[in-house]
Amino acid sequence: MALDAVCLQAVAEELRPQLLGVRIDKVQQPARDQVILLLRGGLRLLLNAGASNSRIHLTGQLRDNPAEPPMFCMLLRKHLVGARVAALAQPGLERLVELELDVTDDFGQPGRRTLVLEAMGRHSNLILLDGERRVIECLRRVDAEMSPQRPVLPGLFYQYPPAHGKAYLSDATEEVFFTQLAAANPERQLDAFLLDSFFGVSPLIARELTFRATGETDSRIFSLDDAGRQRFWEKIVELQTFISVNNFTPISLWREGKPLEFSCFPITQYGATVESRTYPSFSALMDDFYESREHQERIRQRGADLVRTASGARDRLRRKLVMQEKDYAATQDRDTLRLSGELITANLYRMERGQRKVTCENYYDANREITIPLDPLLTPQENAAKYFKRYAKAKTAEKYLKEQMEIAQRDAAYLESVLEEIAEAETEQDFNDIRSELKDAGFLRQKGREKKGLQRPAKPREFRTTAGLRVLVGRNNRQNDKLTRDADRRDLWFHTQKIHGSHVILCTGGAAPDQGSIVEAAKIAAWYSQARESGNVPVDFTQVKNVKKPAGARPGMVIYTTCETVNVTPEEETVKRLSGK
């Protein structure tokens, strides 16, 4: 969901005491729509003007910056580095926030700059204003052709977005509300009526007010009696009071482990179908909510070609395997071919050319009669030779098919592990490493003359158990190989039992680890596997010296001789705590 005006007010109220008087030390622009202000005291203020994720909050996430800063970033550095935050305001109940900054120019003269974030969906923008509120520069320039009413270009005075001809819901009176309700189409749903008639309310809040008043989210105006209309107004008054006293609670809603919505007050319309999480701050909420959502988006965008390649190759192997299994099953009936050849040979004296079948006694089965089909164009001797040839071919095919089926099964399992890698990829380098791995494995073609350049594989994920022991987790199959190969022979190696996942190394330094560290390492292994959403996951662990890589095996494929097993439930909170995030 987009950040609505009410939630933006809650965020602004939270940020104001933390930012006032704080100095800006650095400015970064890790992505086209993102600007991060690094503030004195270790604070990182994120301003995002993306169409689907516009927001402002303090962030703990570290983002990779481009080698060459964008021009907009360079301009912000020129004007804002060294500035101090003088004010943070949200005009009315608008979806925009203004960061007033005290600056000193090149001549040592004090001045004022304003950084405006317009969090308005596809119209979102980030605009820098001078002391006279003229536009110095903006993330997206809007000329007169794009918006005749409100162009946003350098040199023009900044204007607020035009009014929508609606009253603010937070300021609505009982008289205005009932007048609007009486004039509305009776077939209109209540949530749509609120969105049509009032400003400063999101679809989520409109549905929630409707649900609290009627018990349904799709109730219509005609279904309200006098008592229902009064109850509807009372719920709006509750919201107005809630906004006026800033009684906000950071809450996010998750469904099946994926972020669904967030709000500044409890949401009841979904019932038990969603998980509700409460956070200590709105910054923590949005860091968690959008990190998960953006991770999924990165996978969808950056890993789309890799997913297509790996899943397409896997599906082809599965179809090939079905055909091979069918052919292999046919070879298991080859003794019937040999028997037919032998019986034809034993009965040559009673056969003539042109016969379509021969009926004779099967001396392997108590002389019971058996009918053998023949090719009428062949002589009896040639029919016998044909059956013996088919028998020999089936015998040879059995060995060949068995080898090919093992290769297909191995490669299909390998591609499943690659798909799991893609699902867990976090950075651009992760995707580059996986792409390189697929090329080396022969599943991805080299396009023309690609520049090899300097390859800097990502480092393994690192964690610390409660007892202080290091835990290393491979990001891809090649890194899994290297991690296990380079580990101390006495370290413990973890992997989910018969489930694709990362190799996990618990560094023991030769000492016996405590049980708590073993359980925590097993939880990390379960989290970075296909069993992430499961409970009671079996995780095998053994010393590294017991883990071997078969000759010719695909990256990440190992065998181990002895092991112990611990059953754990993957927990995101535990993984984040052990990572120090």
Coordinates of C-alpha atoms in Angstrom, one line a residue:
M1 CA 0.0 0.0 0.0
A2 CA 1.0 3.6 -0.4
L3 CA 1.8 5.8 2.6
D4 CA -1.5 7.7 3.3
A5 CA -1.9 11.2 4.8
V6 CA -2.8 9.9 8.3
C7 CA 0.2 7.6 8.4
L8 CA 2.4 10.3 7.1
Q9 CA 1.3 12.6 9.9
A10 CA 2.2 9.8 12.4
V11 CA 5.6 9.4 10.8
A12 CA 6.2 13.2 10.9
E13 CA 5.2 13.4 14.5
E14 CA 7.7 10.6 15.3
L15 CA 10.6 12.1 13.3
R16 CA 10.3 15.7 14.4
P17 CA 11.9 15.4 17.8
Q18 CA 14.7 13.2 16.4
L19 CA 15.6 15.4 13.5
L20 CA 15.4 19.0 14.8
G21 CA 18.8 20.6 15.0
V22 CA 20.6 17.6 13.6
R23 CA 23.4 18.2 11.0
I24 CA 23.5 16.6 7.5
D25 CA 26.9 15.0 7.0
K26 CA 26.4 13.1 3.7
V27 CA 23.9 12.7 0.9
Q28 CA 23.5 9.4 -1.0
Q29 CA 21.2 8.3 -3.9
P30 CA 21.4 4.5 -4.0
A31 CA 18.5 4.3 -6.5
R32 CA 16.7 6.6 -8.9
D33 CA 13.8 7.3 -6.5
Q34 CA 15.7 7.1 -3.3
V35 CA 17.7 9.7 -1.4
I36 CA 19.4 9.1 2.0
L37 CA 20.5 11.8 4.3
L38 CA 23.3 10.7 6.6
L39 CA 22.8 12.7 9.8
R40 CA 25.1 13.4 12.7
G41 CA 24.7 10.7 15.4
G42 CA 24.4 7.8 12.9
L43 CA 20.9 8.5 11.8
R44 CA 20.0 7.7 8.1
L45 CA 16.9 9.5 6.8
L46 CA 15.4 7.8 3.7
L47 CA 13.2 9.8 1.3
N48 CA 11.7 7.6 -1.3
A49 CA 9.7 9.1 -4.2
G50 CA 8.9 5.9 -5.9
A51 CA 5.4 5.4 -7.5
S52 CA 4.5 2.4 -5.3
N53 CA 6.7 2.9 -2.2
S54 CA 7.0 6.6 -1.5
R55 CA 7.8 7.3 2.1
I56 CA 10.1 9.1 4.6
H57 CA 11.6 7.4 7.7
L58 CA 14.8 6.6 9.5
T59 CA 16.4 3.4 8.1
G60 CA 18.9 0.9 9.3
Q61 CA 19.2 -0.8 5.9
L62 CA 22.5 -0.4 4.2
R63 CA 22.1 0.1 0.4
D64 CA 24.7 -0.2 -2.3
N65 CA 25.5 3.2 -4.0
P66 CA 26.4 3.6 -7.7
A67 CA 30.0 4.2 -8.5
E68 CA 29.0 7.5 -10.3
P69 CA 26.6 9.6 -8.2
P70 CA 23.6 10.9 -10.2
M71 CA 23.4 14.6 -11.0
F72 CA 20.5 15.1 -8.6
C73 CA 22.6 13.6 -5.8
M74 CA 25.5 15.9 -6.6
L75 CA 23.3 18.9 -6.5
L76 CA 21.8 17.9 -3.1
R77 CA 25.3 17.4 -1.7
K78 CA 26.2 20.9 -2.9
H79 CA 23.2 22.5 -1.1
L80 CA 22.6 20.3 1.9
V81 CA 25.8 18.9 3.3
G82 CA 26.4 20.8 6.5
A83 CA 22.9 22.0 6.8
R84 CA 20.8 21.6 10.0
V85 CA 17.2 20.5 10.2
A86 CA 15.2 23.6 11.3
A87 CA 11.6 22.2 11.0
L88 CA 9.7 19.2 9.6
A89 CA 6.1 20.0 8.6
Q90 CA 3.1 18.4 6.9
P91 CA 0.9 21.1 5.4
G92 CA -2.7 20.1 6.3
L93 CA -3.5 16.5 5.9
E94 CA -1.6 16.3 2.6
R95 CA 0.6 13.5 1.4
L96 CA 3.7 15.7 1.4
V97 CA 6.3 16.6 4.0
E98 CA 8.6 19.6 4.1
L99 CA 12.1 19.4 5.6
E100 CA 13.2 23.0 6.4
L101 CA 17.0 23.3 6.5
D102 CA 19.3 26.1 7.7
V103 CA 22.3 26.3 5.4
T104 CA 25.4 28.5 4.9
D105 CA 26.3 29.5 1.3
D106 CA 29.8 29.7 -0.2
F107 CA 30.3 33.2 1.2
G108 CA 29.4 32.2 4.7
Q109 CA 26.0 33.8 4.6
P110 CA 23.1 31.9 6.4
G111 CA 20.2 30.8 4.2
R112 CA 17.3 28.4 4.0
R113 CA 16.6 25.4 1.8
T114 CA 13.4 23.3 1.8
L115 CA 13.4 19.6 0.7
V116 CA 9.8 18.6 -0.2
L117 CA 8.7 15.0 -0.5
E118 CA 5.4 14.6 -2.3
A119 CA 4.3 11.0 -1.5
M120 CA 1.5 10.9 -4.1
G121 CA 1.8 7.5 -5.9
R122 CA 2.7 7.9 -9.5
H123 CA 2.9 11.7 -9.0
S124 CA 5.5 11.4 -6.3
N125 CA 8.4 13.8 -6.4
L126 CA 11.4 15.1 -4.4
I127 CA 11.9 18.9 -4.8
L128 CA 14.6 21.2 -3.5
L129 CA 13.5 24.8 -2.9
D130 CA 15.6 28.0 -2.2
G131 CA 14.9 30.6 0.5
E132 CA 12.2 32.2 -1.7
R133 CA 10.6 28.8 -2.3
R134 CA 11.7 28.7 -5.9
V135 CA 12.5 25.3 -7.4
I136 CA 16.2 24.7 -7.5
E137 CA 15.8 21.1 -8.9
C138 CA 13.5 18.2 -8.6
L139 CA 13.7 14.4 -9.1
R140 CA 11.0 14.5 -11.9
R141 CA 10.5 17.7 -13.9
V142 CA 6.9 18.4 -14.8
D143 CA 6.5 20.8 -17.7
A144 CA 3.4 22.7 -18.9
E145 CA 2.4 20.0 -21.3
M146 CA 2.4 17.3 -18.6
S147 CA 0.5 19.5 -16.1
P148 CA -0.8 22.9 -17.2
Q149 CA -2.1 23.7 -13.8
R150 CA 1.1 22.9 -11.9
P151 CA 4.4 22.7 -13.7
V152 CA 7.4 21.8 -11.5
L153 CA 10.6 23.2 -13.1
P154 CA 13.8 24.9 -11.9
G155 CA 13.2 28.7 -11.4
L156 CA 9.5 28.5 -10.9
F157 CA 7.9 29.2 -7.5
Y158 CA 6.7 26.1 -5.8
Q159 CA 3.0 25.5 -5.5
Y160 CA 1.1 23.0 -3.5
P161 CA -0.8 20.3 -5.4
P162 CA -4.3 21.6 -6.4
A163 CA -7.2 21.1 -4.1
H164 CA -9.5 18.2 -4.9
G165 CA -12.7 20.0 -4.1
K166 CA -13.3 17.8 -1.1
A167 CA -13.4 18.5 2.6
Y168 CA -10.8 16.9 4.9
L169 CA -12.3 14.0 6.8
S170 CA -10.5 15.1 9.9
D171 CA -12.3 18.5 9.8
A172 CA -15.7 17.2 8.7
T173 CA -18.7 18.3 10.8
E174 CA -21.8 16.2 11.5
E175 CA -23.9 18.5 9.4
V176 CA -21.5 18.3 6.4
F177 CA -21.3 14.5 6.7
F178 CA -25.0 13.8 6.8
T179 CA -25.6 16.3 3.9
Q180 CA -23.0 14.5 1.8
L181 CA -24.4 11.1 2.7
A182 CA -28.0 12.2 1.8
A183 CA -26.9 13.5 -1.6
A184 CA -24.9 10.4 -2.5
N185 CA -26.1 7.5 -4.7
P186 CA -27.8 5.0 -2.4
E187 CA -26.2 2.1 -4.4
R188 CA -22.7 3.5 -3.6
Q189 CA -20.5 1.5 -1.2
L190 CA -19.7 3.3 2.1
D191 CA -16.0 3.1 1.6
A192 CA -16.3 4.5 -2.0
F193 CA -18.5 7.3 -0.6
L194 CA -15.8 8.3 1.9
L195 CA -13.2 8.3 -0.9
D196 CA -15.4 10.3 -3.2
S197 CA -16.5 12.9 -0.7
F198 CA -13.6 13.5 1.7
F199 CA -9.8 14.1 1.4
G200 CA -7.1 12.6 3.7
V201 CA -8.5 9.0 3.9
S202 CA -7.0 5.9 2.2
P203 CA -8.9 2.9 0.9
L204 CA -7.8 0.9 3.8
I205 CA -9.1 3.4 6.4
A206 CA -12.3 3.8 4.4
R207 CA -12.9 0.0 4.5
E208 CA -12.0 -0.1 8.1
L209 CA -14.5 2.6 9.1
T210 CA -17.2 0.8 7.1
F211 CA -16.3 -2.5 8.7
R212 CA -16.4 -1.1 12.3
A213 CA -19.8 0.6 11.6
T214 CA -21.6 -2.3 9.8
G215 CA -19.5 -5.5 10.2
E216 CA -18.9 -5.6 6.5
T217 CA -16.4 -3.9 4.1
D218 CA -18.8 -3.7 1.2
S219 CA -21.9 -2.3 2.8
R220 CA -23.9 0.2 0.7
I221 CA -25.6 3.5 1.7
F222 CA -29.2 2.1 1.2
S223 CA -28.5 -0.6 3.9
L224 CA -28.1 2.0 6.6
D225 CA -31.1 3.0 8.8
D226 CA -31.0 6.0 11.1
A227 CA -29.1 4.1 13.8
G228 CA -26.6 2.8 11.2
R229 CA -25.9 6.3 9.9
Q230 CA -25.3 7.6 13.4
R231 CA -23.0 4.6 14.1
F232 CA -21.1 5.4 10.9
W233 CA -20.6 9.0 12.0
E234 CA -19.5 7.9 15.4
K235 CA -16.7 5.8 13.9
I236 CA -15.6 8.9 11.9
V237 CA -15.5 11.0 15.1
E238 CA -13.3 8.3 16.7
L239 CA -10.9 8.6 13.8
Q240 CA -10.9 12.4 14.1
T241 CA -10.1 12.2 17.8
F242 CA -7.5 9.7 17.1
I243 CA -5.8 12.0 14.6
S244 CA -6.1 15.1 16.7
V245 CA -4.3 13.6 19.7
N246 CA -1.7 11.8 17.7
N247 CA -2.7 8.5 19.2
F248 CA -0.8 6.4 16.7
T249 CA 0.3 2.7 16.9
P250 CA 2.7 1.3 14.2
I251 CA 1.0 -1.9 12.9
S252 CA 1.7 -4.0 9.8
L253 CA -0.4 -6.9 8.5
W254 CA 1.2 -10.0 6.9
R255 CA -0.4 -12.8 5.0
E256 CA 1.5 -16.1 4.4
G257 CA 4.8 -14.4 5.4
K258 CA 4.3 -11.6 2.9
P259 CA 3.6 -7.9 3.7
L260 CA 0.0 -6.9 3.0
E261 CA -0.8 -3.5 4.6
F262 CA 0.4 -1.2 7.3
S263 CA -1.5 1.3 9.4
C264 CA -1.2 3.7 12.3
F265 CA -4.1 2.2 14.2
P266 CA -5.4 -1.4 14.6
I267 CA -7.1 -3.0 11.5
T268 CA -9.9 -5.5 12.2
Q269 CA -11.5 -6.1 8.8
Y270 CA -9.3 -9.1 7.9
G271 CA -10.0 -11.0 11.1
A272 CA -7.8 -14.1 11.7
T273 CA -6.7 -14.4 8.0
V274 CA -3.7 -12.1 8.6
E275 CA -1.0 -11.7 11.1
S276 CA -0.8 -8.3 12.9
R277 CA 2.7 -7.1 14.0
T278 CA 3.2 -4.1 16.3
Y279 CA 6.5 -2.2 16.1
P280 CA 8.3 0.2 18.5
S281 CA 8.4 2.9 15.8
F282 CA 7.1 3.7 12.3
S283 CA 10.6 3.8 11.0
A284 CA 11.1 0.2 12.2
L285 CA 7.8 -0.8 10.7
M286 CA 8.5 0.7 7.3
D287 CA 12.1 -0.6 7.2
D288 CA 10.8 -4.1 7.8
F289 CA 7.7 -3.8 5.6
Y290 CA 9.3 -2.3 2.5
E291 CA 12.6 -4.3 2.9
S292 CA 10.5 -7.5 2.5
R293 CA 8.4 -6.0 -0.3
E294 CA 11.4 -4.6 -2.2
H295 CA 13.3 -7.9 -1.8
Q296 CA 10.4 -9.6 -3.6
E297 CA 10.4 -6.9 -6.2
R298 CA 14.2 -7.2 -6.7
I299 CA 13.8 -11.0 -7.2
R300 CA 11.0 -10.4 -9.7
Q301 CA 12.9 -7.8 -11.7
R302 CA 16.6 -8.7 -11.5
G303 CA 16.1 -12.4 -11.2
A304 CA 13.3 -12.8 -13.7
D305 CA 15.6 -14.0 -16.5
L306 CA 17.4 -16.3 -14.1
V307 CA 14.1 -17.8 -12.9
R308 CA 13.0 -18.3 -16.5
T309 CA 16.2 -20.0 -17.4
A310 CA 16.5 -22.2 -14.4
S311 CA 12.8 -23.2 -14.2
G312 CA 12.6 -23.8 -18.0
A313 CA 15.7 -26.1 -17.9
R314 CA 14.3 -27.9 -14.9
D315 CA 10.9 -28.4 -16.6
R316 CA 12.6 -29.7 -19.7
L317 CA 14.6 -32.2 -17.6
R318 CA 11.4 -33.3 -15.9
R319 CA 9.7 -34.0 -19.2
K320 CA 12.8 -35.8 -20.5
L321 CA 12.9 -37.9 -17.3
V322 CA 9.3 -39.0 -17.8
M323 CA 10.2 -40.3 -21.3
Q324 CA 13.3 -41.9 -20.0
E325 CA 11.5 -43.7 -17.2
K326 CA 8.9 -44.9 -19.8
D327 CA 11.7 -46.3 -22.0
Y328 CA 13.5 -47.8 -19.1
A329 CA 10.3 -49.6 -18.0
A330 CA 10.1 -51.1 -21.5
T331 CA 13.6 -52.5 -21.2
Q332 CA 12.6 -54.5 -18.2
D333 CA 10.5 -56.8 -20.4
R334 CA 13.5 -57.7 -22.6
D335 CA 13.6 -61.3 -21.5
T336 CA 10.4 -61.8 -23.5
L337 CA 12.3 -60.8 -26.6
R338 CA 15.1 -63.3 -25.9
L339 CA 12.6 -66.1 -25.3
S340 CA 10.8 -65.3 -28.6
G341 CA 14.1 -65.5 -30.5
E342 CA 15.0 -68.8 -28.8
L343 CA 11.6 -70.4 -29.5
I344 CA 11.6 -69.3 -33.1
T345 CA 15.1 -70.9 -33.5
A346 CA 13.9 -74.1 -31.9
N347 CA 10.9 -74.3 -34.3
L348 CA 12.5 -73.3 -37.6
Y349 CA 11.8 -76.7 -39.1
R350 CA 8.0 -76.1 -38.9
M351 CA 8.0 -72.5 -40.1
E352 CA 7.7 -71.0 -43.5
R353 CA 8.4 -67.5 -44.9
G354 CA 5.3 -65.2 -44.9
Q355 CA 3.8 -66.4 -41.6
R356 CA 2.4 -63.6 -39.4
K357 CA 2.7 -65.7 -36.2
V358 CA 3.8 -69.0 -34.8
T359 CA 2.3 -71.0 -32.0
C360 CA 4.7 -73.3 -30.2
E361 CA 5.4 -74.9 -26.8
N362 CA 7.3 -72.8 -24.3
Y363 CA 9.7 -75.3 -22.8
Y364 CA 10.6 -72.7 -20.0
D365 CA 6.9 -72.8 -18.8
A366 CA 5.8 -76.5 -18.6
N367 CA 5.4 -76.7 -22.4
R368 CA 2.4 -74.3 -22.4
E369 CA 1.6 -72.9 -25.8
I370 CA 2.7 -69.3 -26.7
T371 CA 2.0 -67.3 -29.8
I372 CA 4.8 -65.1 -31.2
P373 CA 4.2 -62.3 -33.7
L374 CA 6.3 -62.5 -36.9
D375 CA 7.2 -60.1 -39.8
P376 CA 5.8 -61.9 -42.9
L377 CA 8.4 -60.1 -45.1
L378 CA 11.3 -61.8 -43.2
T379 CA 12.4 -65.4 -43.2
P380 CA 12.1 -67.4 -39.9
Q381 CA 15.8 -67.0 -39.3
E382 CA 15.6 -63.3 -39.9
N383 CA 12.6 -63.0 -37.4
A384 CA 14.7 -64.8 -34.8
A385 CA 17.7 -62.5 -35.4
K386 CA 15.4 -59.5 -35.1
Y387 CA 14.2 -60.6 -31.7
F388 CA 17.8 -61.2 -30.5
K389 CA 18.8 -57.8 -31.8
R390 CA 16.0 -56.1 -30.0
Y391 CA 16.9 -58.0 -26.8
A392 CA 20.6 -56.8 -27.1
K393 CA 19.5 -53.3 -27.8
A394 CA 17.2 -53.2 -24.7
K395 CA 19.9 -54.6 -22.6
T396 CA 22.3 -51.9 -23.7
A397 CA 19.6 -49.2 -23.4
E398 CA 18.9 -50.2 -19.8
K399 CA 22.4 -49.3 -18.7
Y400 CA 22.5 -46.1 -20.8
L401 CA 19.0 -44.9 -19.6
K402 CA 19.9 -45.6 -16.0
E403 CA 23.0 -43.3 -16.4
Q404 CA 21.0 -40.6 -18.2
M405 CA 18.2 -40.7 -15.6
E406 CA 20.7 -40.2 -12.8
I407 CA 22.2 -37.2 -14.6
A408 CA 18.7 -35.7 -15.3
Q409 CA 17.7 -36.2 -11.6
R410 CA 21.0 -34.7 -10.5
D411 CA 20.6 -31.7 -12.8
A412 CA 16.9 -31.2 -11.8
A413 CA 17.9 -31.2 -8.1
Y414 CA 20.7 -28.7 -8.9
L415 CA 18.3 -26.4 -10.7
E416 CA 15.9 -26.6 -7.8
S417 CA 18.8 -25.4 -5.5
V418 CA 19.5 -22.6 -8.0
L419 CA 15.9 -21.4 -7.8
E420 CA 16.2 -21.4 -4.0
E421 CA 19.4 -19.3 -4.3
I422 CA 17.5 -16.8 -6.5
A423 CA 14.7 -16.6 -3.9
E424 CA 17.2 -15.7 -1.2
A425 CA 19.4 -13.3 -3.3
E426 CA 19.7 -9.9 -1.7
T427 CA 22.1 -7.8 -3.7
E428 CA 23.0 -7.3 -7.4
Q429 CA 26.2 -9.2 -6.8
D430 CA 24.2 -12.2 -5.6
F431 CA 22.4 -12.3 -9.0
N432 CA 25.7 -11.8 -10.9
D433 CA 27.2 -14.8 -9.0
I434 CA 24.2 -17.0 -9.8
R435 CA 24.2 -15.9 -13.5
S436 CA 27.9 -16.8 -13.7
E437 CA 27.2 -20.2 -12.0
L438 CA 24.5 -21.0 -14.6
K439 CA 26.9 -20.1 -17.4
D440 CA 29.6 -22.4 -16.0
A441 CA 27.0 -25.2 -15.6
G442 CA 26.0 -24.8 -19.3
F443 CA 22.4 -23.7 -18.6
L444 CA 22.9 -20.1 -19.6
R445 CA 24.5 -19.1 -22.9
Q446 CA 27.2 -16.5 -23.2
K447 CA 25.8 -13.6 -25.2
G448 CA 28.4 -12.5 -27.7
R449 CA 31.7 -11.2 -26.3
E450 CA 30.8 -10.3 -22.8
K451 CA 33.3 -8.3 -20.8
K452 CA 34.5 -10.4 -18.0
G453 CA 35.9 -7.5 -15.9
L454 CA 36.8 -7.9 -12.2
Q455 CA 34.6 -10.5 -10.5
R456 CA 34.1 -9.8 -6.8
P457 CA 31.9 -12.6 -5.4
A458 CA 29.7 -11.6 -2.5
K459 CA 30.9 -12.6 1.0
P460 CA 29.0 -15.3 2.8
R461 CA 26.3 -14.2 5.2
E462 CA 27.7 -14.0 8.7
F463 CA 25.9 -14.4 12.1
R464 CA 26.9 -14.7 15.8
T465 CA 25.2 -17.1 18.1
T466 CA 24.2 -16.0 21.6
A467 CA 27.4 -17.6 22.9
G468 CA 29.5 -15.6 20.4
L469 CA 30.3 -18.3 17.9
R470 CA 30.5 -17.3 14.2
V471 CA 28.0 -18.8 11.8
L472 CA 28.7 -18.6 8.0
V473 CA 26.0 -19.2 5.4
G474 CA 26.6 -19.7 1.6
R475 CA 24.7 -17.4 -0.8
N476 CA 24.9 -19.8 -3.8
N477 CA 26.1 -23.2 -4.7
R478 CA 29.7 -22.2 -5.7
Q479 CA 30.0 -20.3 -2.4
N480 CA 28.6 -23.3 -0.6
D481 CA 31.4 -25.4 -2.1
K482 CA 34.1 -22.9 -1.1
L483 CA 32.6 -22.4 2.4
T484 CA 32.7 -26.1 3.2
R485 CA 36.1 -26.6 1.5
D486 CA 37.8 -23.8 3.4
A487 CA 36.2 -24.5 6.8
D488 CA 38.2 -26.1 9.7
R489 CA 37.7 -29.9 9.6
R490 CA 36.5 -29.7 13.2
D491 CA 33.8 -27.0 12.5
L492 CA 30.2 -28.2 12.3
W493 CA 28.4 -28.3 8.9
F494 CA 24.6 -27.9 8.9
H495 CA 22.0 -28.6 6.1
T496 CA 18.3 -29.2 6.0
Q497 CA 17.6 -32.9 5.7
K498 CA 16.6 -33.9 2.1
I499 CA 15.6 -30.2 1.4
H500 CA 17.4 -27.7 -0.8
G501 CA 19.1 -25.0 1.2
S502 CA 22.4 -23.3 2.0
H503 CA 25.5 -24.8 3.6
V504 CA 25.9 -23.5 7.1
I505 CA 29.2 -23.6 9.0
L506 CA 29.4 -23.2 12.8
C507 CA 32.9 -22.1 13.6
T508 CA 34.0 -24.0 16.8
G509 CA 37.7 -23.4 16.8
G510 CA 38.1 -27.1 17.7
A511 CA 36.1 -26.8 20.9
A512 CA 32.8 -28.5 21.6
P513 CA 30.0 -26.0 20.9
D514 CA 27.1 -25.4 23.4
Q515 CA 23.7 -26.9 22.6
G516 CA 22.2 -23.4 22.2
S517 CA 24.7 -22.5 19.4
I518 CA 23.8 -25.8 17.7
V519 CA 20.1 -25.1 17.8
E520 CA 20.6 -21.5 16.6
A521 CA 22.8 -22.6 13.7
A522 CA 20.2 -25.2 12.8
K523 CA 17.5 -22.4 12.8
I524 CA 19.6 -20.4 10.4
A525 CA 20.0 -23.4 8.1
A526 CA 16.3 -24.0 8.2
W527 CA 15.6 -20.3 7.4
Y528 CA 17.9 -20.3 4.4
S529 CA 16.2 -23.3 2.8
Q530 CA 13.0 -24.3 1.0
A531 CA 11.5 -25.1 4.4
R532 CA 11.5 -21.4 5.6
E533 CA 7.7 -21.4 6.0
S534 CA 7.6 -24.8 7.7
G535 CA 7.7 -25.9 11.3
N536 CA 9.6 -28.7 13.0
V537 CA 12.3 -28.9 10.2
P538 CA 14.9 -31.7 10.5
V539 CA 18.4 -30.3 10.1
D540 CA 21.4 -32.6 9.9
F541 CA 24.8 -31.6 11.3
T542 CA 28.2 -33.2 11.3
Q543 CA 31.9 -32.2 11.4
V544 CA 33.2 -30.7 8.2
K545 CA 35.7 -33.7 7.8
N546 CA 32.7 -36.0 7.3
V547 CA 31.4 -34.0 4.3
K548 CA 32.6 -35.0 0.8
K549 CA 32.0 -33.8 -2.7
P550 CA 31.6 -36.6 -5.3
A551 CA 33.8 -36.4 -8.4
G552 CA 32.0 -34.6 -11.2
A553 CA 29.1 -33.5 -9.0
R554 CA 27.4 -30.1 -9.6
P555 CA 28.3 -27.2 -7.4
G556 CA 26.8 -27.4 -3.9
M557 CA 26.2 -31.2 -4.1
V558 CA 27.9 -33.2 -1.3
I559 CA 27.5 -36.4 0.7
Y560 CA 28.2 -37.0 4.3
T561 CA 28.7 -40.3 6.2
T562 CA 27.6 -39.6 9.8
C563 CA 25.4 -37.0 11.3
E564 CA 23.1 -36.0 14.0
T565 CA 19.7 -34.4 13.5
V566 CA 17.9 -31.6 15.3
N567 CA 14.3 -30.5 14.6
V568 CA 13.8 -26.7 14.7
T569 CA 11.3 -24.1 13.6
P570 CA 12.7 -21.3 11.4
E571 CA 12.2 -17.9 13.1
E572 CA 12.8 -14.6 11.3
E573 CA 13.2 -12.8 14.7
T574 CA 16.0 -15.2 15.7
V575 CA 17.8 -14.8 12.4
K576 CA 17.7 -11.0 12.5
R577 CA 18.8 -11.0 16.1
L578 CA 21.8 -13.2 15.4
S579 CA 22.7 -11.1 12.3
G580 CA 22.9 -8.0 14.5
K581 CA 20.3 -6.2 12.3

